[in-house]
Amino acid sequence: MFRALFIKHWVQLRTVRWVGFGLGVLLPFFLWTGASAAKRGWLPIPITDYSPTTLFGEALPMLSVLMWWGLSVLFAAETFAGDRGSGTERFLLERPVPRGRVWRARVSATFGSIVLVVLGHSVYLFGLFAIVDDNTFAGGHSRILTACAVGLGLALLGTIGGMAAGEMLRTPIQAVMAGAVLALLPIGIATLLAAVFQLAMFGDGGHLAAVLAPILPVAMFVMSYRGGCLGVPDGRG
């Protein structure tokens, strides 16, 4: 039964995955076009000069990281609130299937989708950078690898935020908006704690915010589990 549920949600996310892959493929061309237009003064962006290495080795990874974060929220919101928005969740949960199994299938499909997209985009980014820079393996690849690591971290936050919002709200659109806020909340809280309580240090220069900030994603993950496995199956948690 888990396999059938996983396939159902995996197929449900198929369109969003293809859109994500398409955006990743087209993003370098949009970036190149935008930089060329800004250089000619067609856009209000102060760009006087650029190179393919700068675009594909610095600007493109940062934009890709933001795109991965947005896609992760979208994947989670669609998986956890999609059935509720279409009116099929109550029918599904009335079947003789443990609710925990439904929740685990949704989690697996969501994480599998975002990891697949991130890995595919990362290979694409590395290939582009290898084409425009002959010294890729001399150190340039480290920027791509760093972007992938940061992107996976933000995608994890986005997924957890979307999962929590998807269990509380009735439609995917609402879950996407609330999930984006929840996904940014740990970063905002950590930044606020580090700025206000600058002397809250421990060990070899570590800040207390680095310990407290991870508590919130864990709490949201637990909230998603309790809402999906123990709560009322109509979006009220």
JSON list of C-alpha atoms in Angstrom, two decimals, residues 69-82 84 110 154-169 171-172 174-184 220-221 223-224:
[
{"chain": "A", "resi": 69, "resn": "TRP", "atom": "CA", "xyz": [13.87, 26.87, -2.04]},
{"chain": "A", "resi": 70, "resn": "GLY", "atom": "CA", "xyz": [10.71, 28.03, -3.81]},
{"chain": "A", "resi": 71, "resn": "LEU", "atom": "CA", "xyz": [10.23, 24.66, -5.52]},
{"chain": "A", "resi": 72, "resn": "SER", "atom": "CA", "xyz": [10.62, 22.81, -2.22]},
{"chain": "A", "resi": 73, "resn": "VAL", "atom": "CA", "xyz": [7.81, 24.83, -0.66]},
{"chain": "A", "resi": 74, "resn": "LEU", "atom": "CA", "xyz": [5.67, 24.23, -3.73]},
{"chain": "A", "resi": 75, "resn": "PHE", "atom": "CA", "xyz": [6.34, 20.47, -3.72]},
{"chain": "A", "resi": 76, "resn": "ALA", "atom": "CA", "xyz": [5.44, 20.11, -0.05]},
{"chain": "A", "resi": 77, "resn": "ALA", "atom": "CA", "xyz": [2.34, 22.29, -0.26]},
{"chain": "A", "resi": 78, "resn": "GLU", "atom": "CA", "xyz": [1.03, 20.42, -3.30]},
{"chain": "A", "resi": 79, "resn": "THR", "atom": "CA", "xyz": [1.66, 17.02, -1.72]},
{"chain": "A", "resi": 80, "resn": "PHE", "atom": "CA", "xyz": [0.21, 17.74, 1.72]},
{"chain": "A", "resi": 81, "resn": "ALA", "atom": "CA", "xyz": [-2.65, 20.06, 0.76]},
{"chain": "A", "resi": 82, "resn": "GLY", "atom": "CA", "xyz": [-3.39, 18.95, -2.79]},
{"chain": "A", "resi": 84, "resn": "ARG", "atom": "CA", "xyz": [-7.53, 18.38, 0.60]},
{"chain": "A", "resi": 110, "resn": "THR", "atom": "CA", "xyz": [8.23, 15.38, -1.53]},
{"chain": "A", "resi": 154, "resn": "LEU", "atom": "CA", "xyz": [17.28, 25.82, 2.12]},
{"chain": "A", "resi": 155, "resn": "ALA", "atom": "CA", "xyz": [15.30, 23.18, 0.23]},
{"chain": "A", "resi": 156, "resn": "LEU", "atom": "CA", "xyz": [15.08, 21.17, 3.45]},
{"chain": "A", "resi": 157, "resn": "LEU", "atom": "CA", "xyz": [13.75, 24.22, 5.30]},
{"chain": "A", "resi": 158, "resn": "GLY", "atom": "CA", "xyz": [11.31, 24.93, 2.49]},
{"chain": "A", "resi": 159, "resn": "THR", "atom": "CA", "xyz": [10.07, 21.35, 2.49]},
{"chain": "A", "resi": 160, "resn": "ILE", "atom": "CA", "xyz": [9.52, 21.28, 6.24]},
{"chain": "A", "resi": 161, "resn": "GLY", "atom": "CA", "xyz": [7.77, 24.66, 6.16]},
{"chain": "A", "resi": 162, "resn": "GLY", "atom": "CA", "xyz": [5.51, 23.51, 3.33]},
{"chain": "A", "resi": 163, "resn": "MET", "atom": "CA", "xyz": [4.74, 20.25, 5.16]},
{"chain": "A", "resi": 164, "resn": "ALA", "atom": "CA", "xyz": [3.68, 22.10, 8.31]},
{"chain": "A", "resi": 165, "resn": "ALA", "atom": "CA", "xyz": [1.58, 24.61, 6.40]},
{"chain": "A", "resi": 166, "resn": "GLY", "atom": "CA", "xyz": [0.05, 21.86, 4.26]},
{"chain": "A", "resi": 167, "resn": "GLU", "atom": "CA", "xyz": [-1.30, 20.12, 7.34]},
{"chain": "A", "resi": 168, "resn": "MET", "atom": "CA", "xyz": [-2.90, 23.30, 8.70]},
{"chain": "A", "resi": 169, "resn": "LEU", "atom": "CA", "xyz": [-4.47, 24.91, 5.62]},
{"chain": "A", "resi": 171, "resn": "THR", "atom": "CA", "xyz": [-5.66, 24.70, -0.27]},
{"chain": "A", "resi": 172, "resn": "PRO", "atom": "CA", "xyz": [-2.17, 24.44, -1.82]},
{"chain": "A", "resi": 174, "resn": "GLN", "atom": "CA", "xyz": [-2.57, 29.01, 1.12]},
{"chain": "A", "resi": 175, "resn": "ALA", "atom": "CA", "xyz": [-0.02, 26.37, 2.09]},
{"chain": "A", "resi": 176, "resn": "VAL", "atom": "CA", "xyz": [2.57, 27.81, -0.32]},
{"chain": "A", "resi": 177, "resn": "MET", "atom": "CA", "xyz": [2.28, 31.31, 1.15]},
{"chain": "A", "resi": 178, "resn": "ALA", "atom": "CA", "xyz": [2.30, 30.14, 4.77]},
{"chain": "A", "resi": 179, "resn": "GLY", "atom": "CA", "xyz": [5.03, 27.58, 4.05]},
{"chain": "A", "resi": 180, "resn": "ALA", "atom": "CA", "xyz": [7.31, 30.26, 2.63]},
{"chain": "A", "resi": 181, "resn": "VAL", "atom": "CA", "xyz": [6.96, 32.25, 5.85]},
{"chain": "A", "resi": 182, "resn": "LEU", "atom": "CA", "xyz": [7.56, 29.20, 8.05]},
{"chain": "A", "resi": 183, "resn": "ALA", "atom": "CA", "xyz": [10.59, 28.19, 5.97]},
{"chain": "A", "resi": 184, "resn": "LEU", "atom": "CA", "xyz": [12.22, 31.61, 6.46]},
{"chain": "A", "resi": 220, "resn": "MET", "atom": "CA", "xyz": [7.46, 22.03, 12.43]},
{"chain": "A", "resi": 221, "resn": "PHE", "atom": "CA", "xyz": [8.32, 18.50, 11.31]},
{"chain": "A", "resi": 223, "resn": "MET", "atom": "CA", "xyz": [3.70, 19.34, 13.94]},
{"chain": "A", "resi": 224, "resn": "SER", "atom": "CA", "xyz": [3.30, 17.98, 10.41]}
]
